[in-house]
Amino acid sequence: MKTLGKFLFLLSFSACCFSNSLTYLKNNTPYNSHELETIKAYLFANIATQEHVFSKAVEGQVIKSLPGAVLASPSYQDTTFFQDYQFHWVRDAAITMDEVTTLYDLASQKEKKQLHTYLENYINFESLIQKQHGEESLGEPKYNIDGSVWQGPWGRPQYDGPALRAITLIHIANSLLKQNEEDYVHSTILPLIITDLDFVMNKWQEKAFDLWEELNDTDHFFTKMVQRKAFVLAANFFNQMNDPAHAQNYQAVAAKLSHSLEQHWNANRGYVTETIHQQFYKGGGLNAAIILGALYGNLEDPNDPFAINSNRVMNSIYYIRHGFKHLYRVNIDNHYNPPLLGRYPSDVYDGMNDTYGNPWFLTTHQLAEYYYTLTNYYLNKKAITITADNFLFFHQVNHQFFSKPEVISFDRNPARFYQAISELIQQGDDLLHASKKYTACYNTYSCTHMSEQIDRKQGEQVSAKDLTWSYATLLTAMQTRLKDL
Ligand code: NOJ
Ligand code: NOJ
């Protein structure tokens, strides 16, 4: 009896103080709610609606945006930036609209009405571009903001776009089903999903450009991870829709993709490689795209070999961080901080003369989101298992705290478990604080702007301005942080 009483006391004590200490972290966030509202406003500023119309002058003609066009950035060729980002990229748009759908899920009924227009506009825009020029349309990486085909030279085709779009469309469909919009989902969204997935089913083994639009080859990790996720989600979704025939087909492709993904694990190097036939060229080897693949392709199955808690992905994080740590002046100057990430170490893309590559906001935000996602997994599991096979990962986080393989369990040692959780959250927070330091003010009232890249020497913003994807990744990371608390 006495022991039981003591046990119960200890249990309630640890439960109270465990959650209290996390409450402290929950309230002390890298971005406060006011700042997050500003970031949302910047993201929406890049999405065309019926009222918010963009005009673009191209070779003496004016192109006006259609509602639903998502500009990658408002930047358009000038003396400091040679690129034109005023396009609707299928990849960037799907990722952005997935975040908008999450905002819709979290919104009050009143706000939902306004956000509903964004979802509908996106669906109409995608429906138009899917039909533009037959099957080839689906491998097009980007479109004009009026939905017409852009015919300039580019790295095409790209096969991650239709998969990411299917993921977002399934998310939208599930959200709208909760609002009793069965008819709309069936008549309008379902056919778009089927079109994308049928296409990917036929093409996934063929050559295409990677997400950074540079390597034309088969077997890109990021692309396969998001393709597999699309098929897994679709299999569940079509079962739920009483369409087992489609569901079965999708399940079968997902299994093939899982098999094919195995080749990306490079045991000799100890990390996952992005493009298996180009491991010594550009981003073919070590690449922040591995983190994006693990997150955008996350099946939320802890036993998946590429799960966020897998030794493969955890070791890859170790090597990716290592690869960027001494690469940029801004990281060397802040060596006590986890490093800002670029795309891959030998990158030279800067939007101008390809002088040198730089850290990017979006890859850095994804690394932060990675730590937050992993923390949520451990909080659920109530134990952190450190073994010889993932030790490097923990050692990199804090070599004093994580000094040996062990199991840190909530039941046995809540204080230590809590401390370990804080260490992981702190990695994410340090990354977001670091990238926040490099946000820009356009004037006194307009701060926390984010471009695509941060100059590796001085930290000023370079490349495309107000990159939509930079904002989307910041919002998603912040939503993931201590999400279930
Ligand atoms: C090469 C860059 O690395 C890529 O990301 C970019 O989209 C294209 N050039 C086009 O500018
Ligand atoms: C270049 C990036 O490499 C690519 O992934 C992105 O889609 C475009 N910029 C547009 O943001």
Coordinates of C-alpha atoms and ligand atoms in Angstrom, one line a residue:
M1 CA 0.0 0.0 0.0
K2 CA 2.7 2.4 1.1
T3 CA 4.7 1.7 -2.1
L4 CA 1.6 2.1 -4.3
G5 CA 0.9 5.5 -2.6
K6 CA 4.5 6.6 -3.3
F7 CA 4.3 5.4 -6.8
L8 CA 1.0 7.3 -7.5
F9 CA 2.5 10.4 -5.9
L10 CA 5.6 10.2 -8.1
L11 CA 3.4 9.6 -11.1
S12 CA 1.2 12.6 -10.6
F13 CA 4.3 14.7 -9.6
S14 CA 6.1 13.8 -12.8
A15 CA 3.0 14.3 -14.9
C16 CA 2.4 17.8 -13.5
C17 CA 6.0 19.0 -13.8
F18 CA 6.7 17.4 -17.0
S19 CA 3.9 19.2 -18.7
N20 CA 4.7 22.5 -16.8
S21 CA 8.2 22.6 -18.2
L22 CA 7.0 21.9 -21.7
T23 CA 4.4 24.6 -21.2
Y24 CA 7.3 27.0 -20.8
L25 CA 8.7 25.9 -24.1
K26 CA 5.3 26.1 -25.7
N27 CA 5.0 29.7 -24.7
N28 CA 8.5 30.8 -25.6
T29 CA 8.5 30.3 -29.3
P30 CA 10.8 31.6 -32.0
Y31 CA 7.9 33.4 -33.7
N32 CA 5.0 34.9 -31.7
S33 CA 1.4 34.9 -33.0
H34 CA 1.6 38.5 -34.3
E35 CA 4.7 37.6 -36.3
L36 CA 3.1 34.5 -37.7
E37 CA 0.1 36.6 -38.9
T38 CA 2.6 38.8 -40.8
I39 CA 4.2 35.7 -42.4
K40 CA 0.8 34.4 -43.4
A41 CA 0.0 37.8 -45.0
Y42 CA 3.2 37.6 -47.0
L43 CA 2.3 34.1 -48.2
F44 CA -1.2 35.1 -49.2
A45 CA 0.2 38.2 -51.0
N46 CA 1.7 35.8 -53.6
I47 CA -1.6 34.0 -54.3
A48 CA -3.8 35.4 -57.0
T49 CA -7.5 35.8 -56.4
Q50 CA -10.5 37.4 -58.1
E51 CA -9.5 40.7 -56.4
H52 CA -5.8 40.3 -56.1
V53 CA -4.7 40.2 -59.8
F54 CA -1.0 40.2 -60.9
S55 CA 0.0 41.8 -64.3
K56 CA 3.2 40.7 -65.9
A57 CA 4.7 42.4 -69.0
V58 CA 6.3 39.8 -71.2
E59 CA 7.7 40.8 -74.6
G60 CA 5.3 43.7 -75.1
Q61 CA 2.3 41.7 -73.9
V62 CA 0.6 41.8 -70.6
I63 CA -0.3 38.5 -68.8
K64 CA -2.9 38.8 -66.1
S65 CA -3.1 36.2 -63.4
L66 CA -6.1 33.8 -63.0
P67 CA -7.4 33.2 -59.5
G68 CA -5.5 30.3 -57.9
A69 CA -2.1 31.1 -59.5
V70 CA 0.6 30.8 -56.8
L71 CA 3.6 32.9 -57.7
A72 CA 6.9 31.3 -56.5
S73 CA 8.0 34.9 -55.7
P74 CA 7.1 38.4 -57.1
S75 CA 10.7 38.7 -58.3
Y76 CA 11.2 39.4 -61.9
Q77 CA 14.5 39.8 -63.8
D78 CA 16.4 43.0 -62.7
T79 CA 20.0 44.1 -62.3
T80 CA 20.5 42.1 -59.1
F81 CA 18.6 39.0 -60.0
F82 CA 18.5 37.5 -63.4
Q83 CA 15.6 35.1 -62.9
D84 CA 11.9 35.4 -63.4
Y85 CA 10.0 33.8 -60.5
Q86 CA 6.6 35.1 -61.5
F87 CA 5.4 31.6 -62.5
H88 CA 3.1 29.1 -61.0
W89 CA 5.4 26.1 -60.2
V90 CA 3.4 23.0 -59.7
R91 CA 5.7 21.9 -56.8
D92 CA 5.8 25.2 -54.9
A93 CA 2.1 25.7 -55.4
A94 CA 1.1 22.3 -54.1
I95 CA 3.4 22.7 -51.0
T96 CA 2.0 26.2 -50.4
M97 CA -1.7 25.1 -50.8
D98 CA -1.1 22.2 -48.5
E99 CA -0.2 24.7 -45.8
V100 CA -3.3 26.8 -46.8
T101 CA -5.4 23.7 -46.3
T102 CA -3.9 23.2 -42.8
L103 CA -4.9 26.8 -42.1
Y104 CA -8.3 26.0 -43.3
D105 CA -8.5 23.0 -41.0
L106 CA -7.5 25.1 -38.0
A107 CA -9.8 28.1 -38.9
S108 CA -13.1 29.2 -37.4
Q109 CA -16.2 28.7 -39.5
K110 CA -16.1 32.3 -40.5
E111 CA -12.5 32.2 -41.6
K112 CA -13.1 28.9 -43.4
K113 CA -15.4 30.7 -45.8
Q114 CA -12.7 33.0 -46.9
L115 CA -10.1 30.3 -47.2
H116 CA -12.5 28.1 -49.1
T117 CA -12.2 30.5 -52.0
Y118 CA -8.4 29.9 -52.0
L119 CA -8.9 26.1 -52.2
E120 CA -11.5 26.4 -54.9
N121 CA -9.4 28.8 -56.9
Y122 CA -6.4 26.4 -56.7
I123 CA -8.5 23.4 -57.8
N124 CA -9.8 25.4 -60.8
F125 CA -6.4 26.5 -61.7
E126 CA -4.9 23.0 -61.5
S127 CA -7.8 21.6 -63.4
L128 CA -7.1 24.0 -66.2
I129 CA -3.4 23.4 -66.4
Q130 CA -3.8 19.6 -66.2
K131 CA -5.7 19.9 -69.5
Q132 CA -3.5 22.4 -71.2
H133 CA -1.7 20.2 -73.7
G134 CA -2.5 16.6 -73.0
E135 CA -0.4 14.2 -71.0
E136 CA 2.8 16.2 -71.4
S137 CA 1.2 18.9 -69.4
L138 CA 1.5 16.8 -66.2
G139 CA 5.3 16.8 -66.4
E140 CA 5.5 20.5 -66.9
P141 CA 7.3 22.1 -63.9
K142 CA 5.8 25.6 -64.2
Y143 CA 3.0 27.6 -65.9
N144 CA 2.3 31.2 -66.8
I145 CA 0.2 32.9 -64.2
D146 CA -2.8 33.0 -66.5
G147 CA -2.6 29.2 -66.7
S148 CA -1.1 29.0 -70.2
V149 CA 1.8 26.8 -71.1
W150 CA 5.2 28.4 -70.9
Q151 CA 7.4 27.2 -73.7
G152 CA 10.8 28.6 -72.9
P153 CA 13.7 26.2 -72.3
W154 CA 13.7 24.5 -68.9
G155 CA 14.6 21.4 -67.0
R156 CA 11.5 19.3 -68.0
P157 CA 9.8 17.0 -67.3
Q158 CA 9.6 16.9 -63.5
Y159 CA 7.6 14.1 -61.9
D160 CA 7.4 15.3 -58.3
G161 CA 4.9 18.0 -59.1
P162 CA 1.8 15.8 -60.0
A163 CA 2.5 13.7 -56.9
L164 CA 2.7 16.7 -54.6
R165 CA -0.4 18.0 -56.2
A166 CA -2.2 14.7 -55.5
I167 CA -1.1 14.9 -51.9
T168 CA -2.6 18.4 -51.5
L169 CA -5.8 17.5 -53.4
I170 CA -6.4 14.5 -51.1
H171 CA -5.8 16.8 -48.1
I172 CA -8.3 19.3 -49.5
A173 CA -10.8 16.5 -50.3
N174 CA -10.6 15.1 -46.7
S175 CA -11.0 18.6 -45.2
L176 CA -14.1 19.3 -47.4
L177 CA -15.6 15.9 -46.7
K178 CA -15.7 17.0 -43.0
Q179 CA -17.7 20.0 -44.2
N180 CA -20.2 17.7 -46.0
E181 CA -19.1 18.6 -49.5
E182 CA -19.3 15.1 -50.9
D183 CA -20.7 16.1 -54.2
Y184 CA -18.0 18.6 -54.9
V185 CA -15.3 16.2 -53.8
H186 CA -16.6 13.5 -56.1
S187 CA -17.4 15.5 -59.2
T188 CA -14.4 17.9 -59.2
I189 CA -11.5 16.8 -57.0
L190 CA -11.5 13.0 -57.5
P191 CA -10.9 13.2 -61.3
L192 CA -7.9 15.5 -60.8
I193 CA -6.3 13.1 -58.3
I194 CA -6.9 10.1 -60.7
T195 CA -5.3 12.0 -63.6
D196 CA -2.2 12.8 -61.6
L197 CA -1.8 9.4 -60.2
D198 CA -2.4 7.5 -63.5
F199 CA 0.3 9.7 -65.0
V200 CA 2.8 9.1 -62.2
M201 CA 2.1 5.4 -62.3
N202 CA 3.2 5.3 -66.0
K203 CA 6.2 7.6 -65.6
W204 CA 7.9 7.1 -62.3
Q205 CA 10.6 4.9 -63.6
E206 CA 11.5 7.3 -66.5
K207 CA 14.1 10.0 -66.6
A208 CA 13.1 13.4 -65.2
F209 CA 14.6 16.4 -63.5
D210 CA 15.0 16.5 -59.7
L211 CA 13.3 19.1 -57.5
W212 CA 16.2 21.5 -57.9
E213 CA 15.7 21.3 -61.7
E214 CA 19.3 20.4 -62.4
L215 CA 19.8 16.6 -62.7
N216 CA 18.0 14.7 -65.5
D217 CA 18.0 11.1 -64.5
T218 CA 16.0 8.3 -63.1
D219 CA 15.9 7.6 -59.3
H220 CA 15.6 10.8 -57.3
F221 CA 15.0 10.2 -53.6
F222 CA 12.7 13.3 -53.0
T223 CA 10.6 12.5 -56.1
K224 CA 10.1 8.9 -55.2
M225 CA 9.3 9.7 -51.5
V226 CA 6.5 12.1 -52.5
Q227 CA 5.3 9.8 -55.2
R228 CA 5.0 6.9 -52.7
K229 CA 3.2 9.1 -50.2
A230 CA 0.7 10.2 -52.8
F231 CA -0.1 6.5 -53.6
V232 CA -0.3 5.5 -50.0
L233 CA -2.7 8.3 -49.2
A234 CA -4.7 7.6 -52.3
A235 CA -5.0 3.9 -51.5
N236 CA -6.6 4.9 -48.1
F237 CA -8.7 7.6 -49.6
F238 CA -10.1 5.5 -52.4
N239 CA -10.9 2.7 -50.0
Q240 CA -12.8 5.2 -48.0
M241 CA -14.6 6.3 -51.2
N242 CA -15.7 2.7 -51.9
D243 CA -13.4 2.4 -54.9
P244 CA -11.3 -0.7 -54.0
A245 CA -10.1 -1.1 -57.6
H246 CA -8.2 2.2 -57.7
A247 CA -7.1 1.7 -54.1
Q248 CA -5.5 -1.7 -55.0
N249 CA -3.6 -0.3 -58.0
Y250 CA -2.2 2.6 -55.9
Q251 CA -1.2 0.2 -53.1
A252 CA 0.8 -1.9 -55.6
V253 CA 2.7 1.1 -57.0
A254 CA 3.5 2.3 -53.5
A255 CA 5.0 -1.1 -52.8
K256 CA 7.2 -0.9 -55.9
L257 CA 8.3 2.6 -54.9
S258 CA 9.2 1.3 -51.5
H259 CA 11.3 -1.4 -53.1
S260 CA 13.0 1.0 -55.4
L261 CA 13.8 3.5 -52.6
E262 CA 16.0 0.9 -51.0
Q263 CA 18.7 1.7 -53.5
H264 CA 19.0 5.2 -52.1
W265 CA 20.5 3.9 -48.8
N266 CA 24.3 4.1 -49.2
A267 CA 25.6 2.0 -46.4
N268 CA 29.2 2.7 -47.2
R269 CA 28.7 6.4 -46.9
G270 CA 26.3 6.1 -44.0
Y271 CA 23.6 8.3 -45.5
V272 CA 20.7 8.4 -48.0
T273 CA 21.8 9.7 -51.4
E274 CA 19.5 11.8 -53.6
T275 CA 20.2 10.7 -57.2
I276 CA 21.7 7.2 -57.3
H277 CA 23.5 7.4 -60.6
Q278 CA 25.0 10.9 -59.9
Q279 CA 26.5 10.5 -56.5
F280 CA 29.5 12.7 -57.3
Y281 CA 27.7 15.4 -59.3
K282 CA 25.8 18.4 -58.1
G283 CA 23.1 17.4 -55.7
G284 CA 23.2 13.7 -56.5
G285 CA 24.8 12.7 -53.2
L286 CA 24.4 14.5 -49.9
N287 CA 21.5 16.9 -50.3
A288 CA 19.0 18.7 -48.1
A289 CA 16.4 17.2 -50.4
I290 CA 16.8 14.1 -48.2
I291 CA 15.2 16.0 -45.3
L292 CA 12.5 17.3 -47.6
G293 CA 11.8 13.8 -48.9
A294 CA 11.6 12.4 -45.4
L295 CA 9.1 15.2 -44.3
Y296 CA 7.0 15.7 -47.5
G297 CA 7.0 11.9 -48.0
N298 CA 6.5 11.1 -44.3
L299 CA 4.1 8.1 -44.1
E300 CA 3.9 8.4 -40.3
D301 CA 4.8 4.7 -40.0
P302 CA 7.7 4.4 -37.5
N303 CA 8.7 1.0 -39.1
D304 CA 9.2 2.5 -42.5
P305 CA 12.9 2.3 -43.4
F306 CA 12.8 6.0 -44.3
A307 CA 10.7 7.1 -41.3
I308 CA 11.8 10.2 -39.5
N309 CA 12.9 8.1 -36.6
S310 CA 14.8 5.6 -38.8
N311 CA 18.6 5.2 -38.3
R312 CA 19.0 5.9 -42.0
V313 CA 17.3 9.3 -41.9
M314 CA 18.9 10.3 -38.5
N315 CA 22.3 9.5 -39.8
S316 CA 21.7 11.5 -43.0
I317 CA 20.7 14.5 -40.8
Y318 CA 24.1 14.1 -39.1
Y319 CA 26.0 14.2 -42.4
I320 CA 24.0 16.9 -44.0
R321 CA 24.5 19.2 -41.0
H322 CA 28.1 18.3 -41.0
G323 CA 28.4 19.2 -44.7
F324 CA 27.1 22.7 -44.2
K325 CA 28.8 23.5 -40.9
H326 CA 32.0 24.9 -42.2
L327 CA 30.8 25.8 -45.6
Y328 CA 29.4 29.3 -45.0
R329 CA 30.9 32.2 -43.2
V330 CA 27.6 32.8 -41.4
N331 CA 27.7 29.3 -40.0
I332 CA 31.4 29.5 -38.9
D333 CA 30.6 32.8 -37.1
N334 CA 27.7 31.0 -35.3
H335 CA 29.4 27.7 -34.7
Y336 CA 27.6 27.1 -31.4
N337 CA 24.3 27.0 -33.4
P338 CA 23.1 24.2 -35.7
P339 CA 24.0 25.4 -39.3
L340 CA 21.8 27.1 -41.8
L341 CA 21.4 24.7 -44.7
G342 CA 21.6 25.3 -48.4
R343 CA 20.5 22.8 -51.1
Y344 CA 23.7 20.7 -51.3
P345 CA 27.3 21.6 -50.5
S346 CA 28.7 22.2 -54.0
D347 CA 25.7 24.3 -55.2
V348 CA 26.5 27.4 -57.1
Y349 CA 23.0 28.7 -57.9
D350 CA 22.5 32.2 -56.8
G351 CA 20.0 33.5 -59.3
M352 CA 22.7 35.6 -61.0
N353 CA 26.1 34.5 -62.2
D354 CA 26.3 31.2 -60.3
T355 CA 29.2 32.7 -58.3
Y356 CA 28.5 30.6 -55.2
G357 CA 25.6 28.9 -53.5
N358 CA 24.2 30.0 -50.2
P359 CA 22.0 28.9 -47.3
W360 CA 18.3 28.8 -48.0
F361 CA 15.4 29.7 -45.7
L362 CA 13.3 26.8 -46.8
T363 CA 15.9 24.0 -46.2
T364 CA 16.8 25.5 -42.8
H365 CA 13.1 25.6 -41.8
Q366 CA 12.8 22.0 -42.9
L367 CA 15.6 21.0 -40.6
A368 CA 13.9 22.7 -37.8
E369 CA 10.6 21.0 -38.7
Y370 CA 12.5 17.7 -38.7
Y371 CA 13.5 18.1 -35.0
Y372 CA 10.0 19.1 -34.1
T373 CA 8.5 16.1 -35.9
L374 CA 10.9 13.7 -34.2
T375 CA 10.1 15.3 -30.8
N376 CA 6.4 14.7 -31.3
Y377 CA 7.2 11.0 -32.1
Y378 CA 9.2 10.6 -28.9
L379 CA 6.6 12.4 -26.8
N380 CA 4.0 9.9 -28.0
K381 CA 6.3 7.0 -27.5
K382 CA 7.5 8.2 -24.1
A383 CA 11.0 6.9 -24.7
I384 CA 14.1 7.8 -26.6
T385 CA 16.3 4.9 -27.6
I386 CA 19.9 5.8 -28.3
T387 CA 21.9 3.0 -29.8
A388 CA 25.3 2.7 -31.4
D389 CA 23.5 3.0 -34.8
N390 CA 22.0 6.5 -34.1
F391 CA 24.5 7.8 -31.6
L392 CA 26.1 10.3 -34.1
F393 CA 22.7 12.1 -34.4
F394 CA 22.3 12.6 -30.7
H395 CA 25.9 13.4 -30.1
Q396 CA 25.6 16.2 -32.6
V397 CA 22.7 17.7 -30.8
N398 CA 24.5 17.8 -27.4
H399 CA 27.5 15.7 -26.8
Q400 CA 27.5 16.3 -23.1
F401 CA 23.9 15.4 -22.5
F402 CA 23.8 12.5 -25.0
S403 CA 27.1 10.9 -24.1
K404 CA 26.3 7.2 -24.5
P405 CA 23.8 4.7 -25.9
E406 CA 20.9 4.4 -23.5
V407 CA 17.1 4.4 -23.3
I408 CA 15.7 7.6 -21.8
S409 CA 12.2 6.8 -20.7
F410 CA 9.5 9.0 -19.3
D411 CA 8.4 6.3 -16.9
R412 CA 11.8 5.7 -15.4
N413 CA 13.2 9.2 -15.4
P414 CA 10.7 11.9 -16.4
A415 CA 13.2 14.7 -15.6
R416 CA 15.8 13.3 -18.0
F417 CA 13.2 12.5 -20.6
Y418 CA 11.9 16.0 -20.5
Q419 CA 15.4 17.4 -20.7
A420 CA 16.1 15.3 -23.8
I421 CA 12.9 16.6 -25.4
S422 CA 14.0 20.1 -24.7
E423 CA 17.4 19.5 -26.2
L424 CA 15.7 18.4 -29.5
I425 CA 13.2 21.3 -29.5
Q426 CA 16.1 23.7 -28.9
Q427 CA 17.8 22.6 -32.1
G428 CA 14.7 23.6 -34.1
D429 CA 14.3 26.8 -32.1
D430 CA 18.0 27.7 -32.6
L431 CA 17.5 27.2 -36.4
L432 CA 14.4 29.4 -36.6
H433 CA 16.0 32.1 -34.4
A434 CA 19.1 32.0 -36.7
S435 CA 17.1 32.3 -39.9
K436 CA 14.9 35.0 -38.3
K437 CA 18.0 37.0 -37.7
Y438 CA 18.4 37.2 -41.5
T439 CA 14.9 38.3 -42.3
A440 CA 14.6 41.8 -43.7
C441 CA 12.6 45.0 -43.1
Y442 CA 11.4 46.7 -46.3
N443 CA 10.4 49.7 -44.1
T444 CA 9.7 50.3 -40.4
Y445 CA 6.3 48.6 -40.6
S446 CA 7.2 45.7 -42.9
C447 CA 9.7 43.3 -41.3
T448 CA 10.4 39.5 -41.3
H449 CA 10.5 39.3 -45.1
M450 CA 12.2 36.2 -46.4
S451 CA 13.9 35.7 -49.7
E452 CA 15.1 32.4 -51.2
Q453 CA 18.7 32.6 -50.0
I454 CA 20.9 34.2 -47.3
D455 CA 24.3 35.4 -48.5
R456 CA 26.9 33.0 -47.2
K457 CA 29.3 35.7 -46.1
Q458 CA 27.4 38.6 -44.7
G459 CA 23.9 37.2 -44.2
E460 CA 22.0 39.7 -46.4
Q461 CA 19.1 38.4 -48.4
V462 CA 19.8 37.3 -52.0
S463 CA 18.1 35.7 -54.9
A464 CA 14.2 35.8 -55.2
K465 CA 12.4 38.1 -52.8
D466 CA 9.5 37.0 -50.6
L467 CA 9.7 33.4 -51.7
T468 CA 6.4 31.7 -51.1
W469 CA 8.0 28.4 -50.2
S470 CA 10.2 30.1 -47.5
Y471 CA 7.0 31.3 -45.8
A472 CA 5.1 28.0 -46.2
T473 CA 8.0 26.1 -44.5
L474 CA 8.2 28.5 -41.6
L475 CA 4.4 28.2 -40.9
T476 CA 4.5 24.4 -41.2
A477 CA 7.5 24.1 -38.9
M478 CA 5.8 26.3 -36.3
Q479 CA 2.6 24.3 -36.5
T480 CA 4.6 21.1 -35.9
R481 CA 6.4 22.5 -32.9
L482 CA 4.8 20.8 -29.8
K483 CA 1.7 20.3 -31.8
D484 CA -0.1 17.8 -29.5
L485 CA 0.5 19.8 -26.4
Ligands
NOJ1 C1 19.4 26.2 -62.0 C2 18.9 26.2 -60.6 O1 19.7 25.4 -59.8 C3 17.5 25.8 -60.5 O2 17.1 25.6 -59.2 C4 16.7 26.9 -61.2 O3 15.4 26.7 -61.1 C5 17.2 26.8 -62.7 N1 18.6 27.0 -62.8 C6 16.5 27.9 -63.5 O4 17.0 29.1 -63.1
NOJ2 C1 14.4 26.9 -57.7 C2 14.3 25.7 -56.9 O1 15.4 24.9 -57.1 C3 13.0 24.9 -57.3 O2 12.9 23.8 -56.5 C4 11.8 25.8 -57.1 O3 10.7 25.1 -57.6 C5 12.0 27.1 -57.9 N1 13.2 27.7 -57.6 C6 10.9 28.1 -57.7 O4 10.8 28.4 -56.3

